[in-house]
mmCIF file of C-alpha atoms in Angstrom:
data_model
loop_
_atom_site.group_PDB
_atom_site.id
_atom_site.type_symbol
_atom_site.label_atom_id
_atom_site.label_comp_id
_atom_site.label_asym_id
_atom_site.label_seq_id
_atom_site.Cartn_x
_atom_site.Cartn_y
_atom_site.Cartn_z
ATOM 1 C CA ASP A 87 -28.386 -36.432 15.733
ATOM 2 C CA GLN A 88 -25.168 -35.621 18.113
ATOM 3 C CA GLN A 89 -24.068 -38.941 19.782
ATOM 4 C CA VAL A 90 -21.578 -36.931 21.639
ATOM 5 C CA LYS A 91 -22.254 -33.723 23.487
ATOM 6 C CA GLN A 92 -20.355 -31.207 25.225
ATOM 7 C CA ASN A 93 -22.781 -28.896 26.546
ATOM 8 C CA SER A 94 -20.218 -26.315 27.929
ATOM 9 C CA PRO A 95 -19.070 -24.185 25.120
ATOM 10 C CA SER A 96 -16.360 -22.534 27.456
ATOM 11 C CA LEU A 97 -14.932 -22.751 30.864
ATOM 12 C CA SER A 98 -12.532 -20.331 33.063
ATOM 13 C CA VAL A 99 -10.803 -21.522 35.992
ATOM 14 C CA GLN A 100 -7.936 -19.963 38.158
ATOM 15 C CA GLU A 101 -4.304 -21.416 37.927
ATOM 16 C CA GLY A 102 -3.618 -24.346 40.161
ATOM 17 C CA ARG A 103 -7.342 -25.145 40.797
ATOM 18 C CA ILE A 104 -9.284 -28.022 39.219
ATOM 19 C CA SER A 105 -10.573 -28.010 35.682
ATOM 20 C CA ILE A 106 -13.591 -30.563 34.872
ATOM 21 C CA LEU A 107 -14.833 -30.886 31.590
ATOM 22 C CA ASN A 108 -18.077 -32.803 30.682
ATOM 23 C CA CYS A 109 -19.142 -35.076 27.919
ATOM 24 C CA ASP A 110 -22.325 -36.868 27.351
ATOM 25 C CA TYR A 111 -22.939 -39.636 24.795
ATOM 26 C CA THR A 112 -26.063 -41.462 23.402
ATOM 27 C CA ASN A 113 -24.667 -44.476 21.620
ATOM 28 C CA SER A 114 -24.221 -47.697 24.321
ATOM 29 C CA MET A 115 -22.005 -49.376 21.533
ATOM 30 C CA PHE A 116 -18.987 -46.809 22.016
ATOM 31 C CA ASP A 117 -15.941 -48.881 23.286
ATOM 32 C CA TYR A 118 -13.321 -46.054 23.612
ATOM 33 C CA PHE A 119 -13.715 -42.598 24.515
ATOM 34 C CA LEU A 120 -10.998 -40.170 23.986
ATOM 35 C CA TRP A 121 -9.831 -36.707 24.888
ATOM 36 C CA TYR A 122 -8.171 -34.437 22.537
ATOM 37 C CA LYS A 123 -6.756 -30.918 23.133
ATOM 38 C CA LYS A 124 -6.466 -28.167 20.469
ATOM 39 C CA TYR A 125 -4.243 -24.910 20.111
ATOM 40 C CA PRO A 126 -5.242 -22.199 17.841
ATOM 41 C CA ALA A 127 -3.846 -23.130 14.137
ATOM 42 C CA GLU A 128 -2.777 -26.665 15.292
ATOM 43 C CA GLY A 129 -4.257 -29.959 14.800
ATOM 44 C CA PRO A 130 -6.117 -31.853 17.735
ATOM 45 C CA THR A 131 -3.497 -33.828 19.775
ATOM 46 C CA PHE A 132 -4.339 -36.849 21.690
ATOM 47 C CA LEU A 133 -4.568 -36.387 25.614
ATOM 48 C CA ILE A 134 -5.948 -39.476 27.435
ATOM 49 C CA SER A 135 -8.762 -42.294 26.548
ATOM 50 C CA ILE A 136 -10.545 -44.902 28.460
ATOM 51 C CA SER A 137 -12.026 -48.264 27.755
ATOM 52 C CA SER A 138 -15.654 -48.502 28.302
ATOM 53 C CA ILE A 139 -14.850 -51.413 30.653
ATOM 54 C CA LYS A 140 -13.096 -49.234 32.853
ATOM 55 C CA ASP A 141 -14.506 -46.345 34.988
ATOM 56 C CA LYS A 142 -11.214 -44.311 35.538
ATOM 57 C CA ASN A 143 -7.839 -43.610 33.753
ATOM 58 C CA GLU A 144 -5.153 -41.377 34.972
ATOM 59 C CA ASP A 145 -2.090 -39.894 33.434
ATOM 60 C CA GLY A 146 -0.363 -37.188 35.291
ATOM 61 C CA ARG A 147 -2.577 -34.106 35.891
ATOM 62 C CA PHE A 148 -5.186 -35.642 33.768
ATOM 63 C CA THR A 149 -8.006 -37.912 35.030
ATOM 64 C CA VAL A 150 -10.920 -39.176 32.923
ATOM 65 C CA PHE A 151 -13.898 -40.693 34.465
ATOM 66 C CA LEU A 152 -16.522 -42.627 32.927
ATOM 67 C CA ASN A 153 -20.075 -43.371 34.133
ATOM 68 C CA LYS A 154 -21.703 -45.964 31.796
ATOM 69 C CA SER A 155 -24.960 -45.813 33.473
ATOM 70 C CA ALA A 156 -25.556 -42.193 33.154
ATOM 71 C CA LYS A 157 -23.545 -42.237 29.484
ATOM 72 C CA HIS A 158 -21.363 -39.308 30.777
ATOM 73 C CA LEU A 159 -17.638 -38.817 31.143
ATOM 74 C CA SER A 160 -15.546 -35.944 32.624
ATOM 75 C CA LEU A 161 -12.021 -35.014 32.144
ATOM 76 C CA HIS A 162 -10.378 -33.565 35.363
ATOM 77 C CA ILE A 163 -7.093 -31.466 35.183
ATOM 78 C CA VAL A 164 -5.501 -30.795 38.602
ATOM 79 C CA PRO A 165 -3.609 -28.478 39.035
ATOM 80 C CA SER A 166 -4.679 -26.453 36.142
ATOM 81 C CA GLN A 167 -1.861 -24.405 34.485
ATOM 82 C CA PRO A 168 -2.129 -21.337 32.006
ATOM 83 C CA GLY A 169 -0.512 -23.615 29.225
ATOM 84 C CA ASP A 170 -3.440 -25.865 29.564
ATOM 85 C CA SER A 171 -5.943 -23.128 27.914
ATOM 86 C CA ALA A 172 -7.026 -24.620 24.681
ATOM 87 C CA VAL A 173 -10.223 -26.226 23.296
ATOM 88 C CA TYR A 174 -10.752 -29.825 24.705
ATOM 89 C CA PHE A 175 -12.853 -32.130 22.435
ATOM 90 C CA CYS A 176 -14.511 -35.358 23.751
ATOM 91 C CA ALA A 177 -14.651 -38.357 21.172
ATOM 92 C CA ALA A 178 -16.001 -41.744 21.053
ATOM 93 C CA ARG A 179 -15.349 -44.819 18.820
ATOM 94 C CA GLY A 180 -18.048 -47.576 18.053
ATOM 95 C CA TRP A 181 -16.192 -50.728 17.441
ATOM 96 C CA SER A 182 -17.661 -52.783 14.500
ATOM 97 C CA GLY A 183 -14.854 -55.050 13.633
ATOM 98 C CA GLY A 184 -14.334 -53.340 10.352
ATOM 99 C CA ALA A 185 -10.780 -51.814 10.473
ATOM 100 C CA THR A 186 -11.775 -48.557 10.991
ATOM 101 C CA ASN A 187 -10.871 -46.060 14.133
ATOM 102 C CA LYS A 188 -13.680 -43.633 13.037
ATOM 103 C CA LEU A 189 -14.141 -41.226 15.822
ATOM 104 C CA ILE A 190 -17.285 -39.225 16.959
ATOM 105 C CA PHE A 191 -16.494 -35.947 18.326
ATOM 106 C CA GLY A 192 -18.257 -33.200 20.452
ATOM 107 C CA THR A 193 -18.281 -29.644 19.644
ATOM 108 C CA GLY A 194 -15.499 -28.895 22.291
ATOM 109 C CA THR A 195 -14.996 -26.668 25.353
ATOM 110 C CA LEU A 196 -12.980 -23.728 25.297
ATOM 111 C CA LEU A 197 -10.760 -23.946 28.555
ATOM 112 C CA ALA A 198 -9.129 -20.558 30.006
ATOM 113 C CA VAL A 199 -7.127 -20.881 32.762
ATOM 114 C CA GLN A 200 -6.452 -17.536 34.251
ATOM 115 C CA PRO A 201 -2.964 -16.962 36.088
ATOM 116 C CA ASP B 158 4.672 -32.892 15.492
ATOM 117 C CA SER B 159 2.172 -35.633 14.631
ATOM 118 C CA GLY B 160 3.790 -36.825 11.524
ATOM 119 C CA VAL B 161 0.755 -36.042 9.350
ATOM 120 C CA THR B 162 1.375 -33.633 6.666
ATOM 121 C CA GLN B 163 -1.281 -31.330 5.067
ATOM 122 C CA THR B 164 -0.990 -29.055 2.239
ATOM 123 C CA PRO B 165 -1.838 -26.312 1.441
ATOM 124 C CA LYS B 166 -2.141 -24.924 5.085
ATOM 125 C CA HIS B 167 -4.634 -22.114 3.607
ATOM 126 C CA LEU B 168 -6.739 -21.566 0.601
ATOM 127 C CA ILE B 169 -8.838 -18.949 -0.764
ATOM 128 C CA THR B 170 -11.212 -19.552 -3.666
ATOM 129 C CA ALA B 171 -14.117 -18.418 -5.386
ATOM 130 C CA THR B 172 -17.978 -19.955 -5.234
ATOM 131 C CA GLY B 173 -18.032 -22.876 -8.113
ATOM 132 C CA GLN B 174 -14.562 -23.554 -8.147
ATOM 133 C CA ARG B 175 -12.751 -26.837 -7.444
ATOM 134 C CA VAL B 176 -9.880 -27.559 -4.915
ATOM 135 C CA THR B 177 -7.583 -30.459 -3.875
ATOM 136 C CA LEU B 178 -6.366 -30.977 -0.500
ATOM 137 C CA ARG B 179 -3.505 -33.237 0.081
ATOM 138 C CA CYS B 180 -2.464 -35.452 3.057
ATOM 139 C CA SER B 181 0.617 -37.606 3.707
ATOM 140 C CA PRO B 182 -0.125 -40.057 6.669
ATOM 141 C CA ARG B 183 2.553 -40.881 9.437
ATOM 142 C CA SER B 184 5.043 -43.686 8.285
ATOM 143 C CA GLY B 185 3.547 -47.016 8.609
ATOM 144 C CA ASP B 186 -0.019 -46.067 8.887
ATOM 145 C CA LEU B 187 -2.170 -47.479 6.250
ATOM 146 C CA SER B 188 -5.470 -45.464 7.401
ATOM 147 C CA VAL B 189 -6.409 -41.892 6.484
ATOM 148 C CA TYR B 190 -9.405 -40.131 7.903
ATOM 149 C CA TRP B 191 -10.745 -36.616 6.743
ATOM 150 C CA TYR B 192 -12.734 -34.438 8.956
ATOM 151 C CA GLN B 193 -14.303 -30.840 8.477
ATOM 152 C CA GLN B 194 -14.377 -28.345 11.415
ATOM 153 C CA SER B 195 -16.758 -25.599 10.530
ATOM 154 C CA LEU B 196 -17.231 -22.475 12.686
ATOM 155 C CA ASP B 197 -18.480 -23.325 16.263
ATOM 156 C CA GLN B 198 -18.964 -27.046 14.959
ATOM 157 C CA GLY B 199 -16.971 -30.212 16.280
ATOM 158 C CA LEU B 200 -15.009 -32.170 13.905
ATOM 159 C CA GLN B 201 -17.335 -33.980 11.837
ATOM 160 C CA PHE B 202 -16.209 -37.219 10.164
ATOM 161 C CA LEU B 203 -16.099 -37.377 6.151
ATOM 162 C CA ILE B 204 -14.560 -40.281 4.869
ATOM 163 C CA GLN B 205 -11.730 -42.881 5.628
ATOM 164 C CA TYR B 206 -9.576 -44.883 3.412
ATOM 165 C CA TYR B 207 -7.550 -47.991 4.137
ATOM 166 C CA ASN B 208 -4.791 -49.007 2.240
ATOM 167 C CA GLY B 209 -6.494 -47.502 -0.946
ATOM 168 C CA GLU B 210 -10.041 -48.691 -0.353
ATOM 169 C CA GLU B 211 -12.811 -46.751 1.161
ATOM 170 C CA ARG B 212 -13.317 -48.093 4.474
ATOM 171 C CA ALA B 213 -15.964 -45.862 6.258
ATOM 172 C CA LYS B 214 -18.277 -43.020 4.957
ATOM 173 C CA GLY B 215 -19.509 -40.315 6.975
ATOM 174 C CA ASN B 216 -21.629 -36.997 6.061
ATOM 175 C CA ILE B 217 -19.810 -36.300 2.830
ATOM 176 C CA LEU B 218 -21.295 -34.321 0.187
ATOM 177 C CA GLU B 219 -21.654 -35.746 -3.442
ATOM 178 C CA ARG B 220 -19.746 -32.773 -4.375
ATOM 179 C CA PHE B 221 -16.657 -34.079 -2.419
ATOM 180 C CA SER B 222 -14.483 -37.040 -3.145
ATOM 181 C CA ALA B 223 -11.437 -38.501 -1.843
ATOM 182 C CA GLN B 224 -8.824 -41.101 -2.805
ATOM 183 C CA GLN B 225 -5.892 -42.749 -1.217
ATOM 184 C CA PHE B 226 -2.907 -43.341 -3.738
ATOM 185 C CA PRO B 227 -0.206 -46.427 -3.598
ATOM 186 C CA ASP B 228 2.157 -44.534 -1.725
ATOM 187 C CA LEU B 229 -0.833 -44.058 0.707
ATOM 188 C CA HIS B 230 -1.022 -40.293 0.515
ATOM 189 C CA SER B 231 -4.434 -39.013 0.272
ATOM 190 C CA GLU B 232 -6.376 -36.451 -1.720
ATOM 191 C CA LEU B 233 -9.697 -34.587 -0.829
ATOM 192 C CA ASN B 234 -11.332 -32.721 -3.946
ATOM 193 C CA LEU B 235 -13.845 -30.389 -3.205
ATOM 194 C CA SER B 236 -16.019 -29.152 -6.189
ATOM 195 C CA SER B 237 -18.610 -26.491 -7.262
ATOM 196 C CA LEU B 238 -17.679 -24.926 -3.934
ATOM 197 C CA GLU B 239 -20.272 -22.887 -1.876
ATOM 198 C CA LEU B 240 -20.090 -20.377 0.888
ATOM 199 C CA GLY B 241 -20.907 -22.934 3.537
ATOM 200 C CA ASP B 242 -17.790 -25.064 2.403
ATOM 201 C CA SER B 243 -15.443 -22.535 4.376
ATOM 202 C CA ALA B 244 -14.055 -24.616 7.082
ATOM 203 C CA LEU B 245 -10.993 -26.374 8.514
ATOM 204 C CA TYR B 246 -10.318 -29.795 6.957
ATOM 205 C CA PHE B 247 -8.388 -32.118 8.848
ATOM 206 C CA CYS B 248 -6.648 -35.281 8.050
ATOM 207 C CA ALA B 249 -5.713 -38.029 10.432
ATOM 208 C CA SER B 250 -4.077 -41.126 10.313
ATOM 209 C CA SER B 251 -3.951 -44.337 12.608
ATOM 210 C CA VAL B 252 -2.250 -47.750 12.891
ATOM 211 C CA VAL B 253 -4.459 -50.769 11.705
ATOM 212 C CA ALA B 254 -7.764 -50.651 13.819
ATOM 213 C CA SER B 255 -8.130 -53.186 16.549
ATOM 214 C CA ILE B 256 -10.439 -53.650 19.625
ATOM 215 C CA LEU B 257 -7.144 -54.169 21.477
ATOM 216 C CA ASN B 258 -5.958 -50.406 20.468
ATOM 217 C CA THR B 259 -7.621 -47.078 21.788
ATOM 218 C CA GLY B 260 -8.531 -45.807 18.663
ATOM 219 C CA GLU B 261 -6.107 -42.983 18.622
ATOM 220 C CA LEU B 262 -6.103 -40.589 15.664
ATOM 221 C CA PHE B 263 -3.042 -38.517 14.551
ATOM 222 C CA PHE B 264 -4.284 -35.098 13.048
ATOM 223 C CA GLY B 265 -2.225 -33.041 10.764
ATOM 224 C CA GLU B 266 -2.225 -29.157 11.150
ATOM 225 C CA GLY B 267 -5.335 -28.556 8.989
ATOM 226 C CA SER B 268 -6.139 -26.758 5.445
ATOM 227 C CA ARG B 269 -8.202 -23.859 6.001
ATOM 228 C CA LEU B 270 -10.257 -23.292 3.041
ATOM 229 C CA THR B 271 -12.112 -19.941 2.714
ATOM 230 C CA VAL B 272 -14.743 -19.490 -0.577
ATOM 231 C CA LEU B 273 -15.590 -15.934 -1.240
#
Protein backbone atom coordinates (compact mmCIF):
# COMPACT_ATOMS: atom_id res chain seq x y z
CA ASP A 1 0.00 0.00 0.00
CA GLN A 2 1.77 3.11 -1.25
CA GLN A 3 0.75 6.06 0.88
CA VAL A 4 2.67 8.62 -1.17
CA LYS A 5 2.45 8.45 -4.95
CA GLN A 6 4.24 10.26 -7.72
CA ASN A 7 2.53 9.10 -10.89
CA SER A 8 4.85 10.79 -13.37
CA PRO A 9 8.20 8.98 -13.59
CA SER A 10 9.66 11.76 -15.70
CA LEU A 11 9.09 15.33 -16.88
CA SER A 12 10.88 17.40 -19.50
CA VAL A 13 10.63 21.21 -19.66
CA GLN A 14 12.42 24.03 -21.45
CA GLU A 15 14.78 26.31 -19.59
CA GLY A 16 12.96 29.37 -18.29
CA ARG A 17 9.56 27.70 -18.25
CA ILE A 18 7.63 26.40 -15.24
CA SER A 19 8.14 22.85 -13.93
CA ILE A 20 5.23 21.32 -12.03
CA LEU A 21 5.79 18.11 -10.13
CA ASN A 22 2.83 16.35 -8.57
CA CYS A 23 2.31 14.11 -5.58
CA ASP A 24 -0.74 12.37 -4.12
CA TYR A 25 -1.16 10.85 -0.70
CA THR A 26 -3.71 8.69 1.05
CA ASN A 27 -3.07 9.18 4.77
CA SER A 28 -4.91 12.18 6.20
CA MET A 29 -2.75 12.00 9.36
CA PHE A 30 0.37 13.31 7.62
CA ASP A 31 1.36 16.59 9.28
CA TYR A 32 4.31 17.70 7.13
CA PHE A 33 5.13 17.26 3.48
CA LEU A 34 8.63 17.65 2.10
CA TRP A 35 10.31 17.73 -1.28
CA TYR A 36 13.79 16.35 -1.77
CA LYS A 37 16.08 16.64 -4.77
CA LYS A 38 18.55 13.94 -5.70
CA TYR A 39 21.44 14.10 -8.14
CA PRO A 40 23.12 10.87 -9.36
CA ALA A 41 25.65 9.44 -6.92
CA GLU A 42 24.49 11.78 -4.17
CA GLY A 43 22.08 11.49 -1.27
CA PRO A 44 18.71 13.25 -1.33
CA THR A 45 18.84 16.88 -0.21
CA PHE A 46 15.99 18.78 1.37
CA LEU A 47 14.35 21.38 -0.85
CA ILE A 48 11.19 22.75 0.73
CA SER A 49 8.43 21.67 3.10
CA ILE A 50 4.88 22.59 4.01
CA SER A 51 2.81 22.05 7.12
CA SER A 52 -0.56 20.39 6.72
CA ILE A 53 -2.19 23.54 8.12
CA LYS A 54 -0.87 25.66 5.26
CA ASP A 55 -1.78 25.64 1.59
CA LYS A 56 1.29 27.31 0.15
CA ASN A 57 4.95 27.77 0.98
CA GLU A 58 7.42 29.68 -1.16
CA ASP A 59 11.20 29.77 -1.18
CA GLY A 60 12.78 31.64 -4.05
CA ARG A 61 12.04 29.84 -7.30
CA PHE A 62 10.33 26.96 -5.48
CA THR A 63 6.71 26.93 -4.33
CA VAL A 64 4.81 24.03 -2.85
CA PHE A 65 1.02 23.94 -2.91
CA LEU A 66 -1.08 21.68 -0.72
CA ASN A 67 -4.70 20.73 -1.44
CA LYS A 68 -5.84 18.75 1.59
CA SER A 69 -9.31 18.00 0.31
CA ALA A 70 -7.80 16.36 -2.77
CA LYS A 71 -4.86 14.91 -0.82
CA HIS A 72 -2.58 16.42 -3.44
CA LEU A 73 0.53 18.55 -3.41
CA SER A 74 2.62 20.04 -6.14
CA LEU A 75 6.04 21.63 -6.48
CA HIS A 76 6.40 24.55 -8.88
CA ILE A 77 9.82 25.65 -10.10
CA VAL A 78 9.88 29.02 -11.86
CA PRO A 79 11.93 29.67 -13.88
CA SER A 80 13.40 26.24 -14.47
CA GLN A 81 17.16 26.02 -14.93
CA PRO A 82 19.33 23.20 -16.34
CA GLY A 83 20.84 22.73 -12.88
CA ASP A 84 17.40 21.75 -11.62
CA SER A 85 17.64 18.51 -13.61
CA ALA A 86 17.45 15.79 -10.94
CA VAL A 87 15.08 13.28 -9.38
CA TYR A 88 12.51 14.92 -7.10
CA PHE A 89 11.01 12.95 -4.25
CA CYS A 90 7.85 13.83 -2.40
CA ALA A 91 7.79 12.73 1.26
CA ALA A 92 5.37 12.90 4.16
CA ARG A 93 5.60 12.63 7.92
CA GLY A 94 2.85 11.16 10.07
CA TRP A 95 3.34 12.67 13.50
CA SER A 96 2.65 10.16 16.24
CA GLY A 97 4.33 11.91 19.15
CA GLY A 98 6.93 9.20 19.34
CA ALA A 99 10.17 11.09 18.68
CA THR A 100 10.36 9.97 15.10
CA ASN A 101 10.75 11.94 11.90
CA LYS A 102 10.16 8.82 9.82
CA LEU A 103 9.31 9.95 6.30
CA ILE A 104 7.29 8.06 3.71
CA PHE A 105 8.65 8.71 0.22
CA GLY A 106 7.15 8.57 -3.24
CA THR A 107 8.96 6.87 -6.11
CA GLY A 108 10.33 10.09 -7.53
CA THR A 109 10.03 12.12 -10.74
CA LEU A 110 13.02 12.64 -13.00
CA LEU A 111 13.03 16.27 -14.15
CA ALA A 112 15.03 17.17 -17.24
CA VAL A 113 15.38 20.88 -18.01
CA GLN A 114 16.41 21.40 -21.63
CA PRO A 115 18.67 24.40 -22.43
CA ASP B 1 27.87 18.14 2.44
CA SER B 2 25.04 16.98 4.73
CA GLY B 3 27.39 16.02 7.56
CA VAL B 4 26.20 12.40 7.44
CA THR B 5 28.98 9.95 6.57
CA GLN B 6 28.40 6.50 5.13
CA THR B 7 30.94 3.77 4.42
CA PRO B 8 31.62 1.95 2.21
CA LYS B 9 30.38 3.84 -0.85
CA HIS B 10 30.40 0.70 -2.98
CA LEU B 11 30.32 -2.96 -2.04
CA ILE B 12 30.21 -6.05 -4.25
CA THR B 13 29.60 -9.42 -2.69
CA ALA B 14 28.13 -12.84 -3.40
CA THR B 15 24.81 -14.41 -2.49
CA GLY B 16 24.74 -15.91 0.98
CA GLN B 17 27.31 -13.50 2.35
CA ARG B 18 26.99 -10.93 5.14
CA VAL B 19 27.92 -7.26 4.99
CA THR B 20 27.93 -4.33 7.40
CA LEU B 21 27.17 -0.76 6.40
CA ARG B 22 28.26 2.05 8.65
CA CYS B 23 26.81 5.50 9.28
CA SER B 24 27.95 8.48 11.31
CA PRO B 25 25.19 11.05 11.87
CA ARG B 26 25.55 14.82 11.86
CA SER B 27 27.14 16.22 14.98
CA GLY B 28 24.47 16.57 17.64
CA ASP B 29 21.81 14.44 15.94
CA LEU B 30 20.58 11.61 18.13
CA SER B 31 18.41 9.85 15.53
CA VAL B 32 19.61 7.64 12.69
CA TYR B 33 17.32 6.32 9.96
CA TRP B 34 18.07 3.63 7.38
CA TYR B 35 16.41 3.58 3.96
CA GLN B 36 16.70 1.23 0.99
CA GLN B 37 16.35 2.37 -2.60
CA SER B 38 16.00 -0.43 -5.14
CA LEU B 39 15.90 0.07 -8.90
CA ASP B 40 12.98 2.30 -9.91
CA GLN B 41 11.74 2.37 -6.35
CA GLY B 42 11.37 5.17 -3.90
CA LEU B 43 13.17 5.21 -0.61
CA GLN B 44 11.79 2.48 1.62
CA PHE B 45 12.10 3.08 5.35
CA LEU B 46 13.84 0.26 7.16
CA ILE B 47 14.50 1.27 10.76
CA GLN B 48 15.21 4.19 13.09
CA TYR B 49 17.35 4.42 16.19
CA TYR B 50 17.20 7.22 18.74
CA ASN B 51 20.03 7.58 21.23
CA GLY B 52 20.87 3.90 21.05
CA GLU B 53 17.36 2.52 21.14
CA GLU B 54 15.17 1.26 18.31
CA ARG B 55 12.40 3.83 17.80
CA ALA B 56 10.56 2.90 14.63
CA LYS B 57 10.56 -0.08 12.32
CA GLY B 58 9.55 -0.32 8.69
CA ASN B 59 9.77 -3.03 6.06
CA ILE B 60 13.02 -4.49 7.31
CA LEU B 61 13.67 -8.14 6.57
CA GLU B 62 14.52 -10.54 9.39
CA ARG B 63 17.88 -11.13 7.68
CA PHE B 64 18.69 -7.46 8.30
CA SER B 65 19.51 -5.90 11.64
CA ALA B 66 20.81 -2.61 12.90
CA GLN B 67 22.17 -1.02 16.01
CA GLN B 68 23.29 2.38 17.25
CA PHE B 69 26.36 2.63 19.43
CA PRO B 70 27.09 4.96 22.40
CA ASP B 71 29.02 7.32 20.10
CA LEU B 72 25.78 7.48 18.02
CA HIS B 73 27.18 5.86 14.89
CA SER B 74 25.00 3.13 13.46
CA GLU B 75 25.56 -0.10 11.57
CA LEU B 76 23.18 -1.96 9.29
CA ASN B 77 23.92 -5.67 9.03
CA LEU B 78 22.66 -7.57 6.00
CA SER B 79 23.03 -11.36 6.09
CA SER B 80 22.24 -14.34 3.85
CA LEU B 81 22.31 -11.90 0.97
CA GLU B 82 20.12 -12.47 -2.07
CA LEU B 83 20.28 -10.94 -5.54
CA GLY B 84 17.25 -8.83 -4.69
CA ASP B 85 19.12 -7.12 -1.86
CA SER B 86 21.16 -5.19 -4.42
CA ALA B 87 20.24 -1.57 -3.78
CA LEU B 88 21.35 1.79 -2.52
CA TYR B 89 21.23 1.98 1.25
CA PHE B 90 20.90 5.46 2.71
CA CYS B 91 21.43 6.61 6.22
CA ALA B 92 19.89 9.83 7.46
CA SER B 93 19.93 11.73 10.72
CA SER B 94 17.75 14.38 12.29
CA VAL B 95 17.34 16.56 15.30
CA VAL B 96 14.97 15.38 18.02
CA ALA B 97 11.57 14.92 16.43
CA SER B 98 9.00 17.46 17.49
CA ILE B 99 5.61 18.55 16.33
CA LEU B 100 7.22 21.98 16.02
CA ASN B 101 9.83 21.02 13.46
CA THR B 102 9.48 20.12 9.82
CA GLY B 103 10.69 16.56 9.98
CA GLU B 104 13.70 17.21 7.79
CA LEU B 105 16.12 14.33 7.44
CA PHE B 106 19.74 14.83 6.38
CA PHE B 107 20.96 12.04 4.12
CA GLY B 108 24.37 10.56 3.51
CA GLU B 109 25.58 9.76 0.02
CA GLY B 110 24.56 6.13 0.32
CA SER B 111 26.21 2.73 0.09
CA ARG B 112 25.66 0.89 -3.18
CA LEU B 113 25.44 -2.85 -2.58
CA THR B 114 25.72 -5.25 -5.49
CA VAL B 115 25.02 -8.92 -4.82
CA LEU B 116 26.27 -11.29 -7.54
